[in-house]
Amino acid sequence: LLLLPLAALLLYWYNVTFRYFCKVAFFNCWIVAMATLLSPFAALRGRSVENMKLLRAAILPLKHFYGIKMQVWGSEQLNIKGPYVIVCNHQASLDLMGMVEVIPDRCVPIAKKEFMYMGTVGWACWLSGMIFIDRHKREDAIDVICQTARIMRRENLRVLIFPEGTRNQGKSMLPFKRGAFHLAVQAQVPIFPIVFSPYWDFFSSKDKKFTSGTCIIRILPKVETQGLSPKDVPELTETVRQAMADALAEMSASHCGDQRAERPPL
């Protein structure tokens, strides 16, 4: 029994896969612990978007534990009054660390309904005003979009969505679901595309790699929806996706170039 901690420490330092699972476990345990601790304080205020500040403060320290540097480009673009929709590419659960770097005041994510049933994490998300959507019931999803569009205008609410709909660590973006763009058009609010640079150099669930590194978060110029109608949504979706895909390709190429520059000559 006395040797178990030593064995675990040696495994952590010398086994990449064991270290990966330890770091992922710590990440998940931190989220659950913070949600459990903060939920009673959030409950005093009730369900409110202002509780997102508590969740943001709880998640921000994680980057320091993992030695991950966050560089935000174009943050000044979000400094506008009024509601808007933010769309981001989705690579892994680590996106939470990037999300809290850029999420503005009075902004809530839209998440799949299954999150509501994740114990204290779901409770904390609900208390923070997070909007839940049932992706398997189209009519219910449409109702949520319509309700959210009205709330955004009435309560000056910003909404963050991952339009790929699922995690994607590939070199290109998945096709976008149109819910975010229907929402922006119905509410007649601008869209801000945000692109997280690839995590390849420090994180890979496939290769079981989790080290320190740098994530660049690029906020692209806003895309106006004023005057657009539902028939414009397909073209709007593809326009935004292409802009984000181009930015991701540029950031990926720059990342690969930096890696080659760091390699010593033969």
Coordinates of C-alpha atoms in Angstrom, one line a residue:
L1 CA 0.0 0.0 0.0
L2 CA 2.8 2.4 0.8
L3 CA 4.4 1.7 -2.6
L4 CA 1.1 2.5 -4.5
P5 CA 1.5 6.3 -4.4
L6 CA 5.1 5.9 -5.6
A7 CA 4.1 3.6 -8.4
A8 CA 1.3 6.0 -9.4
L9 CA 3.8 8.9 -9.5
L10 CA 6.3 6.9 -11.6
L11 CA 3.5 5.9 -14.0
Y12 CA 2.4 9.5 -14.2
W13 CA 5.9 10.8 -15.2
Y14 CA 6.9 8.0 -17.5
N15 CA 3.6 6.7 -19.1
V16 CA 1.9 9.1 -21.5
T17 CA -1.4 7.2 -21.5
F18 CA -1.6 7.1 -17.8
R19 CA -0.8 10.8 -17.6
Y20 CA -3.5 11.5 -20.2
F21 CA -6.2 9.7 -18.2
C22 CA -5.1 11.4 -14.9
K23 CA -5.4 14.8 -16.5
V24 CA -8.8 14.1 -18.1
A25 CA -10.0 12.7 -14.8
F26 CA -8.8 15.8 -12.9
F27 CA -10.6 18.0 -15.5
N28 CA -13.9 16.3 -15.0
C29 CA -13.6 16.1 -11.3
W30 CA -12.8 19.8 -11.1
I31 CA -16.0 20.6 -13.1
V32 CA -18.1 18.4 -10.9
A33 CA -16.6 19.8 -7.7
M34 CA -17.0 23.4 -8.7
A35 CA -20.6 22.9 -9.9
T36 CA -21.4 21.2 -6.6
L37 CA -19.8 24.0 -4.5
L38 CA -21.2 26.9 -6.5
S39 CA -24.8 25.6 -7.0
P40 CA -26.0 26.6 -3.6
F41 CA -24.7 30.2 -4.1
A42 CA -26.2 30.4 -7.6
A43 CA -29.5 29.0 -6.2
L44 CA -29.8 32.1 -3.9
R45 CA -30.2 34.2 -7.1
G46 CA -32.3 31.7 -8.9
R47 CA -32.0 30.9 -12.6
S48 CA -30.1 33.8 -14.0
V49 CA -27.6 34.5 -16.8
E50 CA -25.6 36.4 -14.1
N51 CA -24.7 33.1 -12.6
M52 CA -22.5 32.4 -15.6
K53 CA -19.9 34.6 -14.0
L54 CA -19.5 32.1 -11.2
L55 CA -19.0 29.2 -13.6
R56 CA -16.5 31.3 -15.6
A57 CA -14.5 32.1 -12.5
A58 CA -14.5 28.4 -11.6
I59 CA -13.2 27.2 -15.0
L60 CA -10.6 30.0 -15.6
P61 CA -7.9 28.6 -13.3
L62 CA -7.8 25.2 -15.2
K63 CA -5.5 26.6 -17.9
H64 CA -2.8 27.3 -15.2
F65 CA -3.0 23.8 -13.8
Y66 CA -2.4 22.4 -17.3
G67 CA 0.1 25.0 -18.5
I68 CA -2.1 26.0 -21.4
K69 CA -1.7 29.6 -22.7
M70 CA -4.7 31.2 -24.2
Q71 CA -4.1 34.0 -26.8
V72 CA -7.2 35.9 -27.9
W73 CA -7.1 37.8 -31.2
G74 CA -9.7 40.4 -31.9
S75 CA -11.5 40.5 -28.6
E76 CA -12.4 44.2 -29.1
Q77 CA -14.9 43.0 -31.8
L78 CA -17.2 41.7 -29.1
N79 CA -17.3 45.1 -27.4
I80 CA -20.7 46.1 -28.8
K81 CA -24.0 46.7 -27.1
G82 CA -27.0 44.6 -27.8
P83 CA -27.6 40.9 -28.4
Y84 CA -25.7 38.7 -30.8
V85 CA -24.9 35.0 -31.6
I86 CA -21.4 33.5 -31.2
V87 CA -20.5 30.4 -33.2
C88 CA -17.4 28.4 -32.4
N89 CA -15.7 25.3 -33.7
H90 CA -15.9 22.3 -31.4
Q91 CA -12.8 20.1 -30.8
A92 CA -13.0 18.7 -27.3
S93 CA -14.2 19.3 -23.7
L94 CA -11.2 21.6 -23.4
D95 CA -13.2 24.1 -25.4
L96 CA -14.6 25.1 -22.1
M97 CA -11.3 26.7 -21.2
G98 CA -11.4 28.7 -24.4
M99 CA -15.0 29.6 -24.1
V100 CA -14.5 31.3 -20.7
E101 CA -11.7 33.4 -22.1
V102 CA -14.0 35.1 -24.6
I103 CA -17.6 34.7 -23.3
P104 CA -19.0 38.2 -22.8
D105 CA -21.4 39.4 -20.1
R106 CA -25.0 38.2 -20.4
C107 CA -24.0 35.3 -22.7
V108 CA -25.2 31.7 -22.3
P109 CA -24.4 28.6 -24.3
I110 CA -27.0 26.4 -26.0
A111 CA -26.3 22.8 -25.1
K112 CA -27.9 19.4 -25.8
K113 CA -30.7 18.5 -23.4
E114 CA -28.7 15.5 -22.0
F115 CA -26.6 18.0 -20.0
M116 CA -29.5 18.7 -17.7
Y117 CA -29.3 15.2 -16.3
M118 CA -25.6 15.3 -15.3
G119 CA -26.2 15.8 -11.6
T120 CA -24.9 19.0 -10.0
V121 CA -23.2 20.0 -13.3
G122 CA -26.6 20.0 -15.0
W123 CA -28.1 21.9 -12.1
A124 CA -25.4 24.5 -12.2
C125 CA -25.8 24.9 -16.0
W126 CA -29.6 25.4 -15.6
L127 CA -29.1 27.9 -12.8
S128 CA -26.8 29.8 -15.1
G129 CA -29.5 30.3 -17.7
M130 CA -28.0 27.8 -20.1
I131 CA -30.5 27.0 -22.9
F132 CA -31.1 23.3 -23.6
I133 CA -32.2 21.8 -26.9
D134 CA -33.4 18.3 -27.8
R135 CA -31.6 17.5 -31.0
H136 CA -33.7 14.4 -31.6
K137 CA -37.0 16.3 -31.7
R138 CA -37.1 18.8 -34.5
E139 CA -40.3 20.6 -33.5
D140 CA -39.1 21.0 -29.9
A141 CA -35.8 22.4 -31.2
I142 CA -37.6 24.9 -33.4
D143 CA -39.7 26.0 -30.5
V144 CA -36.6 26.6 -28.4
I145 CA -35.0 28.6 -31.2
C146 CA -38.2 30.8 -31.5
Q147 CA -38.4 31.4 -27.8
T148 CA -34.7 32.2 -27.5
A149 CA -34.9 34.7 -30.4
R150 CA -37.7 36.6 -28.5
I151 CA -35.7 36.4 -25.2
M152 CA -32.5 37.7 -26.8
R153 CA -34.2 40.9 -28.0
R154 CA -36.2 41.4 -24.8
E155 CA -33.4 40.7 -22.3
N156 CA -30.3 41.8 -24.3
L157 CA -29.0 38.2 -24.2
R158 CA -26.1 36.8 -26.1
V159 CA -26.0 33.2 -27.1
L160 CA -23.0 30.9 -27.9
I161 CA -23.4 27.8 -30.1
F162 CA -21.1 25.1 -31.5
P163 CA -22.7 24.6 -34.9
E164 CA -20.8 21.5 -35.8
G165 CA -23.0 19.8 -33.2
T166 CA -20.3 17.3 -32.0
R167 CA -16.6 17.2 -31.2
N168 CA -14.3 17.2 -34.2
Q169 CA -10.5 17.0 -33.9
G170 CA -10.1 16.6 -37.7
K171 CA -8.2 19.0 -40.0
S172 CA -11.4 20.4 -41.5
M173 CA -14.8 21.5 -40.0
L174 CA -17.8 19.3 -40.1
P175 CA -21.0 20.6 -41.9
F176 CA -22.8 23.2 -39.8
K177 CA -26.2 22.6 -38.4
R178 CA -28.5 25.6 -39.1
G179 CA -30.0 26.3 -35.7
A180 CA -27.6 29.1 -34.8
F181 CA -28.2 30.8 -38.1
H182 CA -32.0 30.5 -37.9
L183 CA -31.7 32.0 -34.4
A184 CA -29.7 35.0 -35.6
V185 CA -32.0 35.6 -38.5
Q186 CA -35.2 35.4 -36.4
A187 CA -33.7 37.7 -33.8
Q188 CA -32.1 40.0 -36.5
V189 CA -28.8 40.1 -34.6
P190 CA -25.2 39.8 -35.9
I191 CA -23.1 36.6 -35.8
F192 CA -19.6 36.5 -34.4
P193 CA -17.6 33.5 -35.6
I194 CA -14.8 32.4 -33.3
V195 CA -12.2 29.9 -34.2
F196 CA -10.0 27.9 -31.7
S197 CA -6.7 26.8 -33.1
P198 CA -6.0 23.0 -33.3
Y199 CA -5.0 21.3 -30.1
W200 CA -2.7 18.9 -31.9
D201 CA 0.5 19.9 -30.2
F202 CA -0.8 19.4 -26.7
F203 CA -4.0 17.4 -26.7
S204 CA -5.3 14.3 -28.6
S205 CA -7.9 11.9 -27.4
K206 CA -6.9 9.5 -30.2
D207 CA -3.2 9.4 -29.2
K208 CA -3.9 9.8 -25.5
K209 CA -1.7 13.0 -25.3
F210 CA -2.3 15.8 -22.9
T211 CA 0.6 18.2 -22.3
S212 CA 1.1 22.0 -22.0
G213 CA 0.8 24.2 -25.0
T214 CA -0.8 27.3 -26.6
C215 CA -4.3 27.8 -27.9
I216 CA -5.0 30.8 -30.1
I217 CA -8.6 32.1 -30.2
R218 CA -9.4 34.2 -33.2
I219 CA -12.6 36.3 -33.3
L220 CA -13.6 37.1 -36.8
P221 CA -15.5 40.2 -38.0
K222 CA -19.2 40.1 -37.3
V223 CA -21.7 38.9 -39.9
E224 CA -24.9 41.0 -40.2
T225 CA -28.3 39.4 -40.5
Q226 CA -30.4 42.5 -40.6
G227 CA -32.9 42.2 -43.4
L228 CA -32.3 38.5 -44.0
S229 CA -35.1 35.9 -44.0
P230 CA -35.3 32.1 -43.4
K231 CA -34.6 31.5 -47.1
D232 CA -31.2 33.2 -46.7
V233 CA -30.2 30.8 -43.9
P234 CA -28.5 28.1 -46.1
E235 CA -26.3 30.7 -47.8
L236 CA -25.6 32.4 -44.5
T237 CA -24.6 29.1 -42.9
E238 CA -22.1 28.3 -45.7
T239 CA -20.7 31.8 -45.7
V240 CA -19.9 31.7 -42.0
R241 CA -18.6 28.1 -42.2
Q242 CA -16.2 29.0 -45.1
A243 CA -14.9 32.0 -43.2
M244 CA -14.2 29.9 -40.2
A245 CA -12.7 27.0 -42.2
D246 CA -10.3 29.4 -44.0
A247 CA -9.3 30.9 -40.6
L248 CA -8.7 27.4 -39.2
A249 CA -6.6 26.4 -42.2
E250 CA -4.5 29.5 -41.9
M251 CA -4.0 28.9 -38.2
S252 CA -3.1 25.3 -38.8
A253 CA -0.6 26.2 -41.5
S254 CA 1.0 28.8 -39.2
H255 CA 1.1 26.2 -36.4
C256 CA 2.9 23.7 -38.6
G257 CA 5.3 26.3 -39.8
D258 CA 6.2 27.3 -36.2
Q259 CA 6.8 23.6 -35.4
R260 CA 9.2 23.2 -38.4
A261 CA 11.0 26.4 -37.4
E262 CA 11.6 25.0 -33.9
R263 CA 13.2 21.8 -35.1
P264 CA 17.0 21.9 -35.0
P265 CA 18.9 21.5 -38.3
L266 CA 20.1 18.0 -39.3

